Every structure is written in C-alpha cells, then in structure tokens.
PDB file of C-alpha atoms in Angstrom:
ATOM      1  CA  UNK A  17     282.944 222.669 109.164  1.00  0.00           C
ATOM      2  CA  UNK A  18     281.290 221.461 105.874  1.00  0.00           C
ATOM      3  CA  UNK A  19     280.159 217.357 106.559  1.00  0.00           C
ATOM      4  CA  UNK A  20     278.884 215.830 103.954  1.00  0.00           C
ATOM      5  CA  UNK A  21     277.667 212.204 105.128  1.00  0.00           C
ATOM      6  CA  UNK A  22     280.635 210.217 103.297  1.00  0.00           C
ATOM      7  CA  UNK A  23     282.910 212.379 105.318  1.00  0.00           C
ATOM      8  CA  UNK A  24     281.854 212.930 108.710  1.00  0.00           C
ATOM      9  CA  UNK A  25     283.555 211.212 111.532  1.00  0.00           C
ATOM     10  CA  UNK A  26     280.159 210.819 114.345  1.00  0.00           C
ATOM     11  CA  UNK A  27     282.315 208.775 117.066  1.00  0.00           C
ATOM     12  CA  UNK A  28     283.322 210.863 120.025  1.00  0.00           C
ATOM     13  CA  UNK A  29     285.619 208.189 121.155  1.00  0.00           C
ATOM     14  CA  UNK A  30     287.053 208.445 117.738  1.00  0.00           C
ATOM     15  CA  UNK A  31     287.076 211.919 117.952  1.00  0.00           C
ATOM     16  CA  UNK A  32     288.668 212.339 121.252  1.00  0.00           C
ATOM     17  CA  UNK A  33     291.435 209.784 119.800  1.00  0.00           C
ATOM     18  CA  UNK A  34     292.079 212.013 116.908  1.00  0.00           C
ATOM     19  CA  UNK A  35     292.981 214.636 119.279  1.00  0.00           C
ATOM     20  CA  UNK A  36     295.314 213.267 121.453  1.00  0.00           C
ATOM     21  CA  UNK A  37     296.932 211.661 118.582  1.00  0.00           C
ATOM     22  CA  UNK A  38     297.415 215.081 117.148  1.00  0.00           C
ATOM     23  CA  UNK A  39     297.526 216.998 119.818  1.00  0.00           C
ATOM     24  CA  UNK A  40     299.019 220.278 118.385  1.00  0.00           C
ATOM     25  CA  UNK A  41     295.733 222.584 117.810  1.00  0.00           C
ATOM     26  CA  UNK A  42     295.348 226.185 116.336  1.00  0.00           C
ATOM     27  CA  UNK A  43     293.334 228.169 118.548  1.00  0.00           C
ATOM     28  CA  UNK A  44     291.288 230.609 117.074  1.00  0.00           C
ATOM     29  CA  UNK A  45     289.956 233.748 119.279  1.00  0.00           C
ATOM     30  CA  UNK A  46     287.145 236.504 118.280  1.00  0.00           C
ATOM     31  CA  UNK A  47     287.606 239.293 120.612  1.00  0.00           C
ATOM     32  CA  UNK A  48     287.237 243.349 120.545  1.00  0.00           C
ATOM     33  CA  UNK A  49     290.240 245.278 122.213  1.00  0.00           C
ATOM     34  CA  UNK A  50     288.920 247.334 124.460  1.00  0.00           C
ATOM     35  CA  UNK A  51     291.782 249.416 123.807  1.00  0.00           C
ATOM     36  CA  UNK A  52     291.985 248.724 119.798  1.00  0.00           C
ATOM     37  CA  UNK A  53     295.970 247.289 120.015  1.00  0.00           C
ATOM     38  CA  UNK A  54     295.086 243.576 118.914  1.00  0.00           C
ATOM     39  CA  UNK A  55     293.074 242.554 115.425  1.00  0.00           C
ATOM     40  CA  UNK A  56     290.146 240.715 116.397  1.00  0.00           C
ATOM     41  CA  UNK A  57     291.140 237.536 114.766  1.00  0.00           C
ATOM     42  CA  UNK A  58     293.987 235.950 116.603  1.00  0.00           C
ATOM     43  CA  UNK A  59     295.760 232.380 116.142  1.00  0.00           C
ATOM     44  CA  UNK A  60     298.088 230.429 118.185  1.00  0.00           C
ATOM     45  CA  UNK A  61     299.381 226.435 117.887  1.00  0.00           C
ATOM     46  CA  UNK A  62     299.317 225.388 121.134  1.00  0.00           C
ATOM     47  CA  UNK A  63     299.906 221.483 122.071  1.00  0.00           C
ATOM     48  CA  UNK A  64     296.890 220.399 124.297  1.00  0.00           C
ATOM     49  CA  UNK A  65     295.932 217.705 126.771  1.00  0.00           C
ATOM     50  CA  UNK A  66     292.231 216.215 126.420  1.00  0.00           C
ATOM     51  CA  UNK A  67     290.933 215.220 129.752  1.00  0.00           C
ATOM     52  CA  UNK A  68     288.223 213.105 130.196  1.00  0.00           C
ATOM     53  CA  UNK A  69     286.557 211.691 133.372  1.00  0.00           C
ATOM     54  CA  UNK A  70     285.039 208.552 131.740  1.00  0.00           C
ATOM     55  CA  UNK A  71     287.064 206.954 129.221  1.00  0.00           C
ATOM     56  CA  UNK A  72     284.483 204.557 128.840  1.00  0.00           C
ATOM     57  CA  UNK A  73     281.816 207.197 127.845  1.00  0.00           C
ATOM     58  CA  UNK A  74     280.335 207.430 124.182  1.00  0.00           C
ATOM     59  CA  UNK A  75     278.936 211.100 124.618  1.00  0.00           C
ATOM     60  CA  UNK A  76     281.667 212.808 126.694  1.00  0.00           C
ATOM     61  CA  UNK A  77     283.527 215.173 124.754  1.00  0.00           C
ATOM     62  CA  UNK A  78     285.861 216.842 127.902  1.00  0.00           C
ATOM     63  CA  UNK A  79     288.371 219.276 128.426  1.00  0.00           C
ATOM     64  CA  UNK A  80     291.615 220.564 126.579  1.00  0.00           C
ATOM     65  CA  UNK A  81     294.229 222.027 129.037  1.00  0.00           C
ATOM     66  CA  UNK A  82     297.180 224.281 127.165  1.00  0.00           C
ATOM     67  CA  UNK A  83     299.264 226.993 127.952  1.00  0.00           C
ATOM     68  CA  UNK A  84     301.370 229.979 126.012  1.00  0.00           C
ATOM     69  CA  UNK A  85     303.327 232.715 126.404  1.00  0.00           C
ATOM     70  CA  UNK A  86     302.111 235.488 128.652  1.00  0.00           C
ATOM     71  CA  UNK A  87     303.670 237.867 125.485  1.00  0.00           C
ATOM     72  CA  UNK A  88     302.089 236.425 122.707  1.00  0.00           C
ATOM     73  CA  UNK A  89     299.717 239.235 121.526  1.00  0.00           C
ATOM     74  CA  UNK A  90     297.093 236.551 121.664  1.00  0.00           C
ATOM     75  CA  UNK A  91     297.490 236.140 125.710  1.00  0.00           C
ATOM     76  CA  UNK A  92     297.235 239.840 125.905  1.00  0.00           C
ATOM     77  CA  UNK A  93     294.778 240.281 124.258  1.00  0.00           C
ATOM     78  CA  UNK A  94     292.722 237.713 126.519  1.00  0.00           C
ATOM     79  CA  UNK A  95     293.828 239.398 129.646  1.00  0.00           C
ATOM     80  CA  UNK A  96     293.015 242.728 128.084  1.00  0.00           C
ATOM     81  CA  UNK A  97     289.545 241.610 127.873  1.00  0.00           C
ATOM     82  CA  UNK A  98     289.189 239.426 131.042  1.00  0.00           C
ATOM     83  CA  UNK A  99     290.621 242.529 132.755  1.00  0.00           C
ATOM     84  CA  UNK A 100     288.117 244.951 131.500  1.00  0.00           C
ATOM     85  CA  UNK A 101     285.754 246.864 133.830  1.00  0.00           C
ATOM     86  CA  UNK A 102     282.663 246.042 131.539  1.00  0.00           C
ATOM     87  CA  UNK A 103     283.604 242.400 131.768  1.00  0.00           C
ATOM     88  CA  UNK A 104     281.998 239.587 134.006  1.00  0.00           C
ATOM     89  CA  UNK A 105     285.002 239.788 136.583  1.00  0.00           C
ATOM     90  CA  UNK A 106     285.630 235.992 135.660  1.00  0.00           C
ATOM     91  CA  UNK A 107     288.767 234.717 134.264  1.00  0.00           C
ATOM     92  CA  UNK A 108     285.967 232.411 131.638  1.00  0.00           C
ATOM     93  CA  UNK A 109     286.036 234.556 128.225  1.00  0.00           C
ATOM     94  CA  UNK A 110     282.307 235.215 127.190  1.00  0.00           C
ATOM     95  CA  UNK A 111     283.560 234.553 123.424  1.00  0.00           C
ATOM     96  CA  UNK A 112     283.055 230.914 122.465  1.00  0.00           C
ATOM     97  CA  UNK A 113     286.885 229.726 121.129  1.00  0.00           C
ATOM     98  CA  UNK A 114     287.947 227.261 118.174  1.00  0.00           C
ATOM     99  CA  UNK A 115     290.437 225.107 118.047  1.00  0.00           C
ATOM    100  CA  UNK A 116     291.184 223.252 114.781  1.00  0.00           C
ATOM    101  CA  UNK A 117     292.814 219.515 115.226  1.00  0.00           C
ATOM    102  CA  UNK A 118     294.773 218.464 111.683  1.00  0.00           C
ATOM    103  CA  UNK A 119     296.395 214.893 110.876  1.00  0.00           C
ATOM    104  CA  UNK A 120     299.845 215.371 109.159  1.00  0.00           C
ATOM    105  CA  UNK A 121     298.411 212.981 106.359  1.00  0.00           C
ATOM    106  CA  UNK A 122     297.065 214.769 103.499  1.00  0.00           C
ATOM    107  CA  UNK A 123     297.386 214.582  99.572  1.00  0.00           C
ATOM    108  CA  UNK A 124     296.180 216.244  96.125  1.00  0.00           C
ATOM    109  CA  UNK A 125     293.948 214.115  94.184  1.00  0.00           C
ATOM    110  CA  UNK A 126     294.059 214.263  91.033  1.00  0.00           C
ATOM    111  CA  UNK A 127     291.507 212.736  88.287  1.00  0.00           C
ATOM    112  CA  UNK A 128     294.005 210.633  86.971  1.00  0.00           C
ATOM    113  CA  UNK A 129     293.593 208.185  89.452  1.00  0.00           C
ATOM    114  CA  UNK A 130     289.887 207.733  88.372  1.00  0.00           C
ATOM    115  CA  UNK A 131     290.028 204.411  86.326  1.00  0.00           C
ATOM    116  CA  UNK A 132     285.853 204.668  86.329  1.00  0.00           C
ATOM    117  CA  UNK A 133     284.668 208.187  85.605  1.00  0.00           C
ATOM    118  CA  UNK A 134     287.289 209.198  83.590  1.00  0.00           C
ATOM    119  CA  UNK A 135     286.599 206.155  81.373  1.00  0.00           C
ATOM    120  CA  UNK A 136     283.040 207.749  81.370  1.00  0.00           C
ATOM    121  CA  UNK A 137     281.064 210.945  81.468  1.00  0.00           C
ATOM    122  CA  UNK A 138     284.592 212.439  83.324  1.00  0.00           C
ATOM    123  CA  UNK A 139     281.689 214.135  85.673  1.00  0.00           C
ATOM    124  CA  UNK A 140     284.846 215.193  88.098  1.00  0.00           C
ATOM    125  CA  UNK A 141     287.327 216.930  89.357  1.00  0.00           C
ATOM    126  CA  UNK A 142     290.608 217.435  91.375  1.00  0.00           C
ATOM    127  CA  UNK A 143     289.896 217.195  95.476  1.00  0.00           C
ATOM    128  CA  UNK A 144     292.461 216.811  98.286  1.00  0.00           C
ATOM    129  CA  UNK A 145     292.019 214.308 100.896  1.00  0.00           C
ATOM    130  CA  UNK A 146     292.485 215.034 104.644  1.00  0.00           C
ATOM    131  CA  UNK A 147     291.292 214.851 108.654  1.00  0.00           C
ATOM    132  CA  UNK A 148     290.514 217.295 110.623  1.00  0.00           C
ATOM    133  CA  UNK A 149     288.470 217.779 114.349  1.00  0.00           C
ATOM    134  CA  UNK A 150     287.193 221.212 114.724  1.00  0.00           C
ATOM    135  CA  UNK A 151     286.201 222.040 119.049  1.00  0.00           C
ATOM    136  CA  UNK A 152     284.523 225.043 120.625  1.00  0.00           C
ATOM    137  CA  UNK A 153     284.183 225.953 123.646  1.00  0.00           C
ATOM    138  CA  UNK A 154     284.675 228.459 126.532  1.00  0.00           C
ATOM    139  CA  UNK A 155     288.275 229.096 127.540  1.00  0.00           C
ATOM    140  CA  UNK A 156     289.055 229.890 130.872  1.00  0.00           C
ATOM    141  CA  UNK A 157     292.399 231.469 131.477  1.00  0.00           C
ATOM    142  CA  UNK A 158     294.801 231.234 133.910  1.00  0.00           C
ATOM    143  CA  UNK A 159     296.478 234.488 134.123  1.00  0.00           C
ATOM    144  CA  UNK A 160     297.067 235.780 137.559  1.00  0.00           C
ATOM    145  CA  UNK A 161     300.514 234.639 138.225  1.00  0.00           C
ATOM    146  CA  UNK A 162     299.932 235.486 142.314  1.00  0.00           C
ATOM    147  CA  UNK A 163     297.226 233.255 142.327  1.00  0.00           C
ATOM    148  CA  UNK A 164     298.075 229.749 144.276  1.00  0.00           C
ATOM    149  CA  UNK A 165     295.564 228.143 141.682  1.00  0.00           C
ATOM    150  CA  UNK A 166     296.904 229.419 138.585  1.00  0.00           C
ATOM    151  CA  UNK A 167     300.331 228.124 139.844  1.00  0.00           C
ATOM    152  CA  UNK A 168     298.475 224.912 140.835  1.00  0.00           C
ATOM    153  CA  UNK A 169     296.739 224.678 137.295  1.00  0.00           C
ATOM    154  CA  UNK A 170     300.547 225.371 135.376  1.00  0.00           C
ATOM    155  CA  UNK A 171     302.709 223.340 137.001  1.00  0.00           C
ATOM    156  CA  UNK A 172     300.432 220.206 136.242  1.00  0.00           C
ATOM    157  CA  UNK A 173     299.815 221.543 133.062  1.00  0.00           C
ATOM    158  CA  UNK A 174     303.827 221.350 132.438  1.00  0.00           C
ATOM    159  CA  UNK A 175     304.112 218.184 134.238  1.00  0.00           C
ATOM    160  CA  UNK A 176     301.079 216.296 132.353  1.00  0.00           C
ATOM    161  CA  UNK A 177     302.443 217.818 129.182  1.00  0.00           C
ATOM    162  CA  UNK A 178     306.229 216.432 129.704  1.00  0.00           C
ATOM    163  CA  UNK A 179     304.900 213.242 130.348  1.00  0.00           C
ATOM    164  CA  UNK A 180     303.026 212.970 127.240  1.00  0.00           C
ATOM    165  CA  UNK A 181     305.640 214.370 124.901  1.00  0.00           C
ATOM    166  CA  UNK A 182     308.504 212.547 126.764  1.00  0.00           C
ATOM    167  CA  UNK A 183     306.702 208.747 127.501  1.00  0.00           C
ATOM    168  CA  UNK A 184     303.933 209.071 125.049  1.00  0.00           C
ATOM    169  CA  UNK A 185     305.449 210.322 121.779  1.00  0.00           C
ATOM    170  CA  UNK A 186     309.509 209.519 122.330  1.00  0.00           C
ATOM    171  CA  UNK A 187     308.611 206.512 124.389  1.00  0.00           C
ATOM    172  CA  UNK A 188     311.013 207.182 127.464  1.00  0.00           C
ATOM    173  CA  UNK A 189     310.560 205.574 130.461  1.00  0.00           C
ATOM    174  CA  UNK A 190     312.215 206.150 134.197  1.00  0.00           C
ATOM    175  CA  UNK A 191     315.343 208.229 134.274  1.00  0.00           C
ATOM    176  CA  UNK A 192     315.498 208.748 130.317  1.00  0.00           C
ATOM    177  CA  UNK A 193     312.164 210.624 130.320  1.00  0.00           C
ATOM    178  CA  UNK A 194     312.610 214.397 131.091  1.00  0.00           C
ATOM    179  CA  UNK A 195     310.274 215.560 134.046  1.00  0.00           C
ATOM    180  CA  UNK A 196     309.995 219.434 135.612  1.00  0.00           C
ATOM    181  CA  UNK A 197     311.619 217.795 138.522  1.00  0.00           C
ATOM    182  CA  UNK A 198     314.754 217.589 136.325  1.00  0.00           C
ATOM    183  CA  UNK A 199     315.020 221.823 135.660  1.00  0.00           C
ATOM    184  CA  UNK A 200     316.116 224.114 138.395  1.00  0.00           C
ATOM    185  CA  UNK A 201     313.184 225.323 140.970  1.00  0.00           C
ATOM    186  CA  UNK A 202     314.248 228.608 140.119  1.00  0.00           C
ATOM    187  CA  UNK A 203     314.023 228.162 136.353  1.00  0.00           C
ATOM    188  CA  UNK A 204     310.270 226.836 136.406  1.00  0.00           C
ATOM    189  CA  UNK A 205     309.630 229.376 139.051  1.00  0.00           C
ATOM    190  CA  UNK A 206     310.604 232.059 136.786  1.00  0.00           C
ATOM    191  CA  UNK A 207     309.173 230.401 133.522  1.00  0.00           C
ATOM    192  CA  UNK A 208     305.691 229.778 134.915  1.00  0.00           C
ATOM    193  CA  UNK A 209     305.142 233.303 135.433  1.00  0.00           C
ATOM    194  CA  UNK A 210     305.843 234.201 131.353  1.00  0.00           C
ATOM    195  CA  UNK A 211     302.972 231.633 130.193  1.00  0.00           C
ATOM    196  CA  UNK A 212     299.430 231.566 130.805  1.00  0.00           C
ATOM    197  CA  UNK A 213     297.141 228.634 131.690  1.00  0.00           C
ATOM    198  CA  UNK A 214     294.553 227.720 128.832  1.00  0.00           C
ATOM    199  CA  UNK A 215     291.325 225.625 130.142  1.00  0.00           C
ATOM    200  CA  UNK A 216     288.695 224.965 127.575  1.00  0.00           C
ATOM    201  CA  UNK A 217     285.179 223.119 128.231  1.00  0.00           C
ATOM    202  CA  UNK A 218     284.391 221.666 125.132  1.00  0.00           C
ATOM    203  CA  UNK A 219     280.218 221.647 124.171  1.00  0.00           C
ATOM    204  CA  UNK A 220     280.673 221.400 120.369  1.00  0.00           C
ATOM    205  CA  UNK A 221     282.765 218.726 118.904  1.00  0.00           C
ATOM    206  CA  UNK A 222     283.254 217.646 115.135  1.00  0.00           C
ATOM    207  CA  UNK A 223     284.748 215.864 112.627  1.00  0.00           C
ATOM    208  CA  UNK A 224     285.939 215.065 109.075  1.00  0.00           C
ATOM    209  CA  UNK A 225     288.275 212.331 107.406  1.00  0.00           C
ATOM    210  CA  UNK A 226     287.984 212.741 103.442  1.00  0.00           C
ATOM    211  CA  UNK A 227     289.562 209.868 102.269  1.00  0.00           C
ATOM    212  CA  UNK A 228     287.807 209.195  99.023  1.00  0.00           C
ATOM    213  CA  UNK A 229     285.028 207.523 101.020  1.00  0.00           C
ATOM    214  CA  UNK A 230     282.129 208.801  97.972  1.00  0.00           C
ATOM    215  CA  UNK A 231     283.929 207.480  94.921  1.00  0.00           C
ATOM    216  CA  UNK A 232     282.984 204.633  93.362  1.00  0.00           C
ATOM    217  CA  UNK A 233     284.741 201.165  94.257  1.00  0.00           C
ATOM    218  CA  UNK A 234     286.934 201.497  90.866  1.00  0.00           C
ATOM    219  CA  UNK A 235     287.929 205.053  91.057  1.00  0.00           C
ATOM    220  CA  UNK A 236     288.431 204.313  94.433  1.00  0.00           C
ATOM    221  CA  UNK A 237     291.304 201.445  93.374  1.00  0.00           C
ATOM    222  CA  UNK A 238     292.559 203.732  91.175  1.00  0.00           C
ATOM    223  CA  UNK A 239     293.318 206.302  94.174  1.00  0.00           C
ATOM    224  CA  UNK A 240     295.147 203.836  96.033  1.00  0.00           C
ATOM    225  CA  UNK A 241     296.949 202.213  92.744  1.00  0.00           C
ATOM    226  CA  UNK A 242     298.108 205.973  91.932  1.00  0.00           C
ATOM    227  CA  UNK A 243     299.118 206.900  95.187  1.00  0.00           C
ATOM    228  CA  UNK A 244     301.230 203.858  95.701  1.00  0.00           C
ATOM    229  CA  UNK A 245     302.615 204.346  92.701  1.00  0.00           C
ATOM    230  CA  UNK A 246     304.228 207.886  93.725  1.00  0.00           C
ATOM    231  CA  UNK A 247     306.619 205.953  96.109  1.00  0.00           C
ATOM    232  CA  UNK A 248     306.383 208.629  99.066  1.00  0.00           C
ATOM    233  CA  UNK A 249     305.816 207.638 102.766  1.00  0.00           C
ATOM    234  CA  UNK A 250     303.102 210.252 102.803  1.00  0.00           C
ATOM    235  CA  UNK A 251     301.324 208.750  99.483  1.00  0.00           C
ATOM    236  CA  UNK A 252     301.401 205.253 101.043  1.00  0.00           C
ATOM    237  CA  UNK A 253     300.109 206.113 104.094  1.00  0.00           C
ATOM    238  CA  UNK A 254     297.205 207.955 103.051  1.00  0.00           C
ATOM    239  CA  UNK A 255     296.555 204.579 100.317  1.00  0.00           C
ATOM    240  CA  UNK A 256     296.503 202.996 103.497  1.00  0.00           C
ATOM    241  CA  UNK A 257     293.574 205.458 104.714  1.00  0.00           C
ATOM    242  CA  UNK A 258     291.425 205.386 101.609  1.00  0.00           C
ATOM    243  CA  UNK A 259     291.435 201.438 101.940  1.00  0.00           C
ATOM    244  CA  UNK A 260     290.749 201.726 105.720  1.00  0.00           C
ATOM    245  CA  UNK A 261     287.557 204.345 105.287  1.00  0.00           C
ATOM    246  CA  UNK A 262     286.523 202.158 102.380  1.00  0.00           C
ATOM    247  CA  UNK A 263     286.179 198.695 104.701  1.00  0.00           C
ATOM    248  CA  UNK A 264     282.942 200.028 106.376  1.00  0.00           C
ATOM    249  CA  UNK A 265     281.226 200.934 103.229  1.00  0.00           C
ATOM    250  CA  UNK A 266     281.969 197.803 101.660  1.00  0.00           C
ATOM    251  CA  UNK A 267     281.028 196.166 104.444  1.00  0.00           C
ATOM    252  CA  UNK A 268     277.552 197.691 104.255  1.00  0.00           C
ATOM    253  CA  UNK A 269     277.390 197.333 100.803  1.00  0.00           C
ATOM    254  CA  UNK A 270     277.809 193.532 100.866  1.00  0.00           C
ATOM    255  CA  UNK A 271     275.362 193.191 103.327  1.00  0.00           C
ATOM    256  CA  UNK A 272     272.553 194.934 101.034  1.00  0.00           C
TER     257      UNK A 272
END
C-alpha cells in the first residue's frame, strides 16, 4: 500500500475499528499447485471476525477468524498445498496471505471543486477519495472435517459470526436474533463439513483514508461545497469525511 503522510491512518485501535466495521475482506493467496489445476493468484470475500485479547492495547493488531466453502477453488487449492508431501505437515500455509479491508464510502474528485488552485497555477488533477486497511499474515486452515478441533474452531466460527451479523449489524436481540441453535443439528452437521475454517495471525497491519487531507483549506471547502451539492447519500457522507480528516490538521495548524 502506497502512504503518503496526509493519508496514512497510524492508530491500531483505529485500524482494528475499521475492520470490524467493515468486516467483509478479499483475501488474496500466492500459492504454486503442486499439481498445476489452480492459477497462483486466487481471491475470495470472506466476512471476518477480529479477535483481540486486550482491547485496551495500542500495539495489538490480533487475529481474523473466517471460513468458506470447502469447493471454492481457492480452499482447494490451500488443501492441495497443506496436503503436499514436500510441505511442513502443518495445517499453517508457509505463504504470507493479504486481506484487503474497503469502506463502502468512496467518490471521484474532480478539479472542479478546487476554488484555490484552479483560480491559480491549476497545478492538479482528478483523484478519488477512499479507505482502505490492507493485513498480512499466516493463515492457518481448518480443513480436516474428522478433526474434533476443526469442528470446535467452525461451529464458534458460525456462532460468533451469527451473532455479529444478527445483534451487531441488524440489531436483534433475544428470540428475534437468528442463532445456529435455531437450524436443524443435522443441517449444521452436514454444512460444517462443505466449509473450511480460516485463522489468520496478523504481523503486518496498515492503513489509508484519502479524504482530501493534502489540499489546501480552500480547495478543501470547495470539495465539500461540490459534493454536497450533488445531493447523493454517498456524496454527503464522504463531505462529512473530508471535514472530519480535516479537524486534526486544522487543529495543528492553529496551534503553530
């Protein structure tokens, strides 16, 4: 990921917000088929959990827990490789893994909203603003569907999952909010053994919120006077971004 200072989001907390406010990732895998019958580029949106042991920790940048089918090519092509004679025996892939984190808010720029330089030397040019958390790590996978800790690992998985989606996003509570409890134990029986458990240690952790943060204070007003002016939910929310990323500057700026 390209961070220029302006840009670059250094708060882990932040970060690990970010994530579980957004918590559908595209995970990106490098790996050589052993038997050449999957590219070595694969992708998959997956919807993650973040766990984290201290929640009151500045530095701790935790674990993302996921799961998908057991035939996307992507899943075979892990086990392929897991599975391998030449490999460690481990279910941990020796290939580091990326998954990309993207808020839904995100708009064109265009130079018409820049009252100052445009006035001026018109030293500029069309951008698009956006956020965006980018995490490696080392996956392990949960894959053997005999194994009493792969069932273990997936049925919290789904359970931790539902709860999020159901109480954290739609806001259910008690008997409104759908639980695993609520399917047939044959059903999840059956369905647990067509996914595979995802488990990623994260050791690299960045991110980025462009939100006009290096223009200068009038071409900045101009972005939020033109993107209010477009009358879209998505325009006035992200007006409501540039003025939010703008507050700390200013605040800095005042003080010199």
């Amino acid at each position: 990921m390209h961070l220029r200072k302006d840009h670059a989001e250094l708060s882990i907390p932040a970060l690990r917000q970010f994530i579980r406010s957004n918590p559908l990732g595209l995970m990106t895998t490098a790996i050589p088929s052993p038997s050449s019958s999957f590219p070595l580029l694969q992708s998959t949106h997956i919807p993650f959990l973040l766990d984290i042991d201290d929640e009151s920790s500045e530095t701790e940048l935790g674990r993302l827990r996921g799961h998908m089918a057991r035939q996307n090519p992507q899943s075979q092509a892990l086990v392929e490789a897991l599975s391998d004679p030449s490999s460690s025996g481990s279910n941990v892939l020796e290939q580091d893994v990326l998954v990309v984190f993207t808020s839904p808010v995100q708009h064109y720029i265009t130079t018409n909203f820049y009252a100052e330089t445009m006035a001026g030397d018109r030293k500029t040019a069309p951008t698009w603003n956006y956020a965006a958390a980018q995490v490696y790590g080392r996956a392990r996978i949960h894959y053997d569907a005999d194994a009493p800790a792969t069932a273990d690992f997936l049925m919290q998985q789904l359970g931790d999952l539902a709860r999020m989606g159901e109480t954290g996003i739609m806001g259910y509570a008690g008997a409104d909010a759908w639980t695993v409890a609520d399917a047939p134990r044959s059903y999840v029986a059956r369905s647990r053994r067509l996914i595979v458990g995802v488990e990623i240690a994260i050791h690299r952790l960045e991110g980025k919120v462009k939100m006009s943060q290096e223009l200068m204070p009038r071409d900045r007003e101009g972005v939020v006077r033109g993107l209010r002016a477009l009358r879209t939910e998505t325009a006035d929310r992200m007006a409501e971004l540039v003025e939010e990323r703008a507050a700390p500057r200013l605040s800095k700026d005042e003080c010199g």
